[in-house]
Short mmCIF file of C-alpha atoms and ligand atoms in Angstrom, two decimals:
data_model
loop_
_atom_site.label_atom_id
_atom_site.label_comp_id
_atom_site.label_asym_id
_atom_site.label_seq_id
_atom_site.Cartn_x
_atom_site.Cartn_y
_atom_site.Cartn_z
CA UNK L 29 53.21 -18.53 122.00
CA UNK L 30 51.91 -21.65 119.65
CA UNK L 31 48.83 -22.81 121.31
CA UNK L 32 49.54 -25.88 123.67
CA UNK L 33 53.32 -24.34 123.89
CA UNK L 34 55.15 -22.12 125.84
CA UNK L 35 58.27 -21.11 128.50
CA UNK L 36 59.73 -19.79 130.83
CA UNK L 37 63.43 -18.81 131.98
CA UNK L 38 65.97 -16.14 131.18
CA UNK L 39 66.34 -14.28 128.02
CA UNK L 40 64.09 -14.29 125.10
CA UNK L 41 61.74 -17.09 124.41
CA UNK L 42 60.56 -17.94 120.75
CA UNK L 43 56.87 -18.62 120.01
CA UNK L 44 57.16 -22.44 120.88
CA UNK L 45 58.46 -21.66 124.37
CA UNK L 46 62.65 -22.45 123.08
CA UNK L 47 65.16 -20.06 124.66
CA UNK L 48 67.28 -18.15 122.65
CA UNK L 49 70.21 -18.80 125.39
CA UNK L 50 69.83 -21.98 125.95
CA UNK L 51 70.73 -23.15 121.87
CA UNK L 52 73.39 -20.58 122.61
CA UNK L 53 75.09 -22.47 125.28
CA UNK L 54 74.34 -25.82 123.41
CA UNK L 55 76.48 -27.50 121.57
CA UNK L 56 75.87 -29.83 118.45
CA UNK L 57 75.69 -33.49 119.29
CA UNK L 58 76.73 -35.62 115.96
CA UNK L 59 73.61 -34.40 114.06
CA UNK L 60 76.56 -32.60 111.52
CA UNK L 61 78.00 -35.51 111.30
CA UNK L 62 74.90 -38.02 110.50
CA UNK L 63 73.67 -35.17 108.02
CA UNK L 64 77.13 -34.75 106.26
CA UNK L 65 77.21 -38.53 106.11
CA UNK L 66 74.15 -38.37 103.34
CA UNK L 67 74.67 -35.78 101.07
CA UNK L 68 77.53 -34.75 98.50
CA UNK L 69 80.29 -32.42 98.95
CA UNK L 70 79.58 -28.78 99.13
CA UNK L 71 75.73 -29.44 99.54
CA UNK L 72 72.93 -26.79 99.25
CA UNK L 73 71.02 -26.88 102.27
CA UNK L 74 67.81 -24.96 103.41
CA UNK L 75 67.70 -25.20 107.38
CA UNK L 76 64.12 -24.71 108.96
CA UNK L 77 64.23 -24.04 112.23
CA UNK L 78 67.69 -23.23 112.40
CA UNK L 79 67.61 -21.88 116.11
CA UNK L 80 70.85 -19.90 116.99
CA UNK L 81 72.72 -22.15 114.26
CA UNK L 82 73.54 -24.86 116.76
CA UNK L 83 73.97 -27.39 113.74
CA UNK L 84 74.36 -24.62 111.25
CA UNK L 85 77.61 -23.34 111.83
CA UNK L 86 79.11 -27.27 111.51
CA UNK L 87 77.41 -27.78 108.40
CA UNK L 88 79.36 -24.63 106.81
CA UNK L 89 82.60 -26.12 108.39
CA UNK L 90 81.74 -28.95 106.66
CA UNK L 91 82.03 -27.12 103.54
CA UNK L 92 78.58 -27.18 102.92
CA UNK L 93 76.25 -23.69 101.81
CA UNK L 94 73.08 -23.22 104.23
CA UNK L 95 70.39 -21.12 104.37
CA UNK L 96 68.95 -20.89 107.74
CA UNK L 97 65.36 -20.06 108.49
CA UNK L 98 63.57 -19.16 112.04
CA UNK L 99 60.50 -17.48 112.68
CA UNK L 100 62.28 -16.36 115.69
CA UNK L 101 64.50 -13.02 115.35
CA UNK L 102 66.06 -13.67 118.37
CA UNK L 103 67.04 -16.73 117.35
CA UNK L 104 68.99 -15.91 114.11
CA UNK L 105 70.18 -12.48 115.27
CA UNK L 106 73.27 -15.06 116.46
CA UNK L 107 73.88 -16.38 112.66
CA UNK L 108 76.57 -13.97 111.43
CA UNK L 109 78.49 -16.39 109.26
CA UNK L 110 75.38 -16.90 106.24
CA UNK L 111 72.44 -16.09 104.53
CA UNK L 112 68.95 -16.89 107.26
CA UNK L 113 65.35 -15.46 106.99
CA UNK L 114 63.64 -14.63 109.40
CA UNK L 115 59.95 -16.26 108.51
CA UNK L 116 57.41 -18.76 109.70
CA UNK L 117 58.35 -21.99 107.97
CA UNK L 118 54.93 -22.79 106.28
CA UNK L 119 54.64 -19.37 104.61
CA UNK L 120 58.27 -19.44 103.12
CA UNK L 121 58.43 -19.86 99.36
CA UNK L 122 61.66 -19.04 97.78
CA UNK L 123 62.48 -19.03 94.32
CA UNK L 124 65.35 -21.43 94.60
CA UNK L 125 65.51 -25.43 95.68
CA UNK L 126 68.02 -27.17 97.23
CA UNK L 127 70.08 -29.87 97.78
CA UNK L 128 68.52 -30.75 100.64
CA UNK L 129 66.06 -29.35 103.17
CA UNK L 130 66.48 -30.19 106.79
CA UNK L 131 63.75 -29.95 109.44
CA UNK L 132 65.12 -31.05 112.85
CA UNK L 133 63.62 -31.14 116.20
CA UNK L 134 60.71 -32.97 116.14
CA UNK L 135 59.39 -29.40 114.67
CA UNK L 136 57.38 -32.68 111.88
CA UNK L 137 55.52 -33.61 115.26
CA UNK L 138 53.42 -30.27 115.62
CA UNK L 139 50.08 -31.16 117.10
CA UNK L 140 48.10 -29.36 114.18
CA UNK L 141 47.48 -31.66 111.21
CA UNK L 142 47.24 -28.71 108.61
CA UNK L 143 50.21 -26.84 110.04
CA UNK L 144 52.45 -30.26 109.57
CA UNK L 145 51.06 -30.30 105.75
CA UNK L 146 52.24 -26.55 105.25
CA UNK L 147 55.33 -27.64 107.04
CA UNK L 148 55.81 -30.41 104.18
CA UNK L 149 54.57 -28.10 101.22
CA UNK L 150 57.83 -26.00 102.02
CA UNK L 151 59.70 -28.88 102.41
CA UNK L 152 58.57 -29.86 99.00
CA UNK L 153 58.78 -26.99 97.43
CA UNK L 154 62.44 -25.94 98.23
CA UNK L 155 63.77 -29.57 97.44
CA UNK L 156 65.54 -30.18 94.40
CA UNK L 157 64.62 -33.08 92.15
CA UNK L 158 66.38 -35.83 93.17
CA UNK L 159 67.41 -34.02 96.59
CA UNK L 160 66.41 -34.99 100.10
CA UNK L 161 64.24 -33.94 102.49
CA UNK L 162 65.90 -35.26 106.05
CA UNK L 163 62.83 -35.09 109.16
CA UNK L 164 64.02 -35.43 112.65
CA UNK L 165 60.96 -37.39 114.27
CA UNK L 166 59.92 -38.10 117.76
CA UNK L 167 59.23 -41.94 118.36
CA UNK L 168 56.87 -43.41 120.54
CA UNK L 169 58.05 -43.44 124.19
CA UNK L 170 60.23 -40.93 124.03
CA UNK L 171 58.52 -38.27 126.03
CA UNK L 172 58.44 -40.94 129.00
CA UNK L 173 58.32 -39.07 132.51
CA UNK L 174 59.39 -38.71 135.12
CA UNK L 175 62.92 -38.86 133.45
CA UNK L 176 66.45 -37.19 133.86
CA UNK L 177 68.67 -37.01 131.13
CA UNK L 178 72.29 -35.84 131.93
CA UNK L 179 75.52 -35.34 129.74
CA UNK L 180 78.30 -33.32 129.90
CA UNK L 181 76.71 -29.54 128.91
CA UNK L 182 73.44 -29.75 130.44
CA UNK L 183 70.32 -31.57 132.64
CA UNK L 184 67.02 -32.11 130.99
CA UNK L 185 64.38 -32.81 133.21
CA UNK L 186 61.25 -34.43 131.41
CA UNK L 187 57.91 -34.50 133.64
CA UNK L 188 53.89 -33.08 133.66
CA UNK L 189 53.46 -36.11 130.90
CA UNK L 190 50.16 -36.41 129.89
CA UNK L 191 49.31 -38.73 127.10
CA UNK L 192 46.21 -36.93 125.28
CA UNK L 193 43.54 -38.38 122.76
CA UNK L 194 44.42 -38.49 118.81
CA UNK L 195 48.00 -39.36 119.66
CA UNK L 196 49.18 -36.31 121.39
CA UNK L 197 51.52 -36.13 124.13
CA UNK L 198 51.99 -33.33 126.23
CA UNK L 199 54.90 -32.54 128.64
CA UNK L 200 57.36 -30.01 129.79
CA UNK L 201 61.04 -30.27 129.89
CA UNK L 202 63.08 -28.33 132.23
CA UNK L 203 66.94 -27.17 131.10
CA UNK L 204 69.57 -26.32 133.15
CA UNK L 205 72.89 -25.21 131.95
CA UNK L 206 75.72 -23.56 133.84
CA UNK L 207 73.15 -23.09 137.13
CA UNK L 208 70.31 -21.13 134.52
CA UNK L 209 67.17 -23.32 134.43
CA UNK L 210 64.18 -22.98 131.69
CA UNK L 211 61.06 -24.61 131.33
CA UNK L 212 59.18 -25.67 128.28
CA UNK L 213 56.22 -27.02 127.59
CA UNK L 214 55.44 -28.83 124.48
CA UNK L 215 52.70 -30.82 122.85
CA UNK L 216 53.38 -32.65 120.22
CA UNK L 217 51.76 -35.66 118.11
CA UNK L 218 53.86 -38.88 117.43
CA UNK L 219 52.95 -40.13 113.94
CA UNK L 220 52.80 -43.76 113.08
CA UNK L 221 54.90 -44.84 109.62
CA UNK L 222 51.85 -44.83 107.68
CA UNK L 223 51.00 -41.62 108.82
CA UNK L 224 54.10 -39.95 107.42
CA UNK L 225 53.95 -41.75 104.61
CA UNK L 226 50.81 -40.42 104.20
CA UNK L 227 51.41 -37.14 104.76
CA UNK L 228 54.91 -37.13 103.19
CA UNK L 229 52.75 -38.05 99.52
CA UNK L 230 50.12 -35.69 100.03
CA UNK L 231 52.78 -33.45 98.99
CA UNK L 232 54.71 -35.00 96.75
CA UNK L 233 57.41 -36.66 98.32
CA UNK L 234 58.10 -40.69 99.45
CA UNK L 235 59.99 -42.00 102.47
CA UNK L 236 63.14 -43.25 101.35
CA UNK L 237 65.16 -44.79 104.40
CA UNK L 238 65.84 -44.01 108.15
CA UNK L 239 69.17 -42.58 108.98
CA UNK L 240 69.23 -44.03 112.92
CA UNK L 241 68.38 -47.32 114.15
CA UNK L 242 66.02 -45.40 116.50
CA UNK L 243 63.59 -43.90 113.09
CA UNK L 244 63.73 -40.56 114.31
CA UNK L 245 65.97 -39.80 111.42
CA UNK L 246 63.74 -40.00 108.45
CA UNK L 247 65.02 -39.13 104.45
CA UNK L 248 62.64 -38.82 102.05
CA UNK L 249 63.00 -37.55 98.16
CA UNK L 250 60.46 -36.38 95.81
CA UNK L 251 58.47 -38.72 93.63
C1 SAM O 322 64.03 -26.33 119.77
S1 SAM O 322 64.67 -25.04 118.78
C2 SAM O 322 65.95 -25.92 117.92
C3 SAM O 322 66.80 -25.08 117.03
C4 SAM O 322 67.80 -25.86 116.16
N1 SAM O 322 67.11 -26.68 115.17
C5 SAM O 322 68.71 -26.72 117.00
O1 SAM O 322 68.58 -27.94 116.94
O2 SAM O 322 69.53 -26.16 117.70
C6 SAM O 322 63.35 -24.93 117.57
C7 SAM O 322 63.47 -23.72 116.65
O3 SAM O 322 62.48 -23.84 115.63
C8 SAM O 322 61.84 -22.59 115.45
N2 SAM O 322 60.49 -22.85 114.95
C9 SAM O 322 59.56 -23.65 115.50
N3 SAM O 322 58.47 -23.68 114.73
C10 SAM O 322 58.71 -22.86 113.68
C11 SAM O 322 57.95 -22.46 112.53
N4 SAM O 322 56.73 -22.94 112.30
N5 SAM O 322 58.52 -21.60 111.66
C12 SAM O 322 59.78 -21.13 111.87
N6 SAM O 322 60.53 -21.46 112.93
C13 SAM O 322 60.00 -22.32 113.82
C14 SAM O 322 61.86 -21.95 116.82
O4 SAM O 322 61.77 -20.54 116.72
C15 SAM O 322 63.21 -22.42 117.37
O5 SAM O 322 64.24 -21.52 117.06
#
């Protein structure tokens, strides 16, 4: 388990605490959609942190060519349909670039300042010039607790919140889907604008535009 992280629940767990079963049962909620929305036709996409290929499998419908990357083997074990490694995301360096690279869930928001820069160099590093690099973000106040979120495939259960020095927020979230619970507890580190636009041209690269009203989609391109 990642320090500050972990879970609990049935099945296997990853190192951050996520259960394999739960992406399983999970489907994807419009993030296809915004994504395809951005890029070209028959895109080139590197997907870090690809979990069970929730959002991978509509991206190939889409008509689109993905490489999917977990350090969880678990976790891709369920991706039949394309190419995925199984690797850490800060230690993968593969001799090709992309289209675009996608890093979803909030995975930008790690509470460990030089594991978010490795995160980035591989983000760099696999982009094409003049592709994107598309960062799903946590915002401020959204790990507000007590909270209960509910729609139609499962009940999320945010609580434990404990707002930490340095920006950090710690809190767990409890799943349950089809009468199977699991609990996970994250920390994480919300990052002001100028801190990702910081970060985002330590290595190279420059905030372009938000996809969402909300900022937690973030595109950025290399300089
Ligand atoms: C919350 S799950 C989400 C999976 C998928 N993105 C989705 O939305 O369905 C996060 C995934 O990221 C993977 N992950 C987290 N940190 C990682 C890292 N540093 N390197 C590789 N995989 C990582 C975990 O193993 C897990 O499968």
């Amino acid at each position: 388990m990642r320090v500050g992280q972990g879970g609990n629940g049935p099945g296997p767990l990853t190192p951050d605490g996520s259960a394999v079963e739960l992406y399983e049962n999970t489907r994807v909620h419009g993030e296809d959609e915004l994504i395809d929305a951005t890029i070209d036709p028959g895109s080139s996409i590197l997907e870090l942190g690809c979990g069970t290929g929730r959002v991978t499998r509509p991206l190939l419908a889409r008509g689109h060519q993905v490489v999917a990357v977990d350090e969880s083997p678990d976790m891709i074990a369920r991706i039949t349909e394309t190419e995925t490694i199984c690797s850490t995301i800060g230690d993968l360096r593969l001799d090709r670039q992309f289209d675009l690279v996608l890093m979803m869930s909030f995975l930008i928001n790690v509470a460990d300042d030089a594991e978010r820069l490795r995160l980035l160099q591989t983000c760099a590093h696999h982009v094409r010039p003049g592709g994107s690099v598309i960062l799903q973000q946590q915002t401020p106040g959204m790990l507000r607790g007590p909270a209960v979120m509910v729609n139609e495939q499962r009940r999320m259960e945010i609580s434990d919140v404990e707002e930490l020095p340095g920006n950090l927020q710690a809190a767990t979230l409890t799943y349950t889907v089809d009468g199977k619970s699991w609990s996970q507890r994250i920390l994480t580190q919300n990052l002001s604008e100028d801190d990702l636009a910081t970060q985002l041209a330590q290595v190279g690269l420059k905030r372009t535009d938000y996809l969402t009203p909300d900022l937690t989609w973030v595109r950025a391109q290399p300089v």
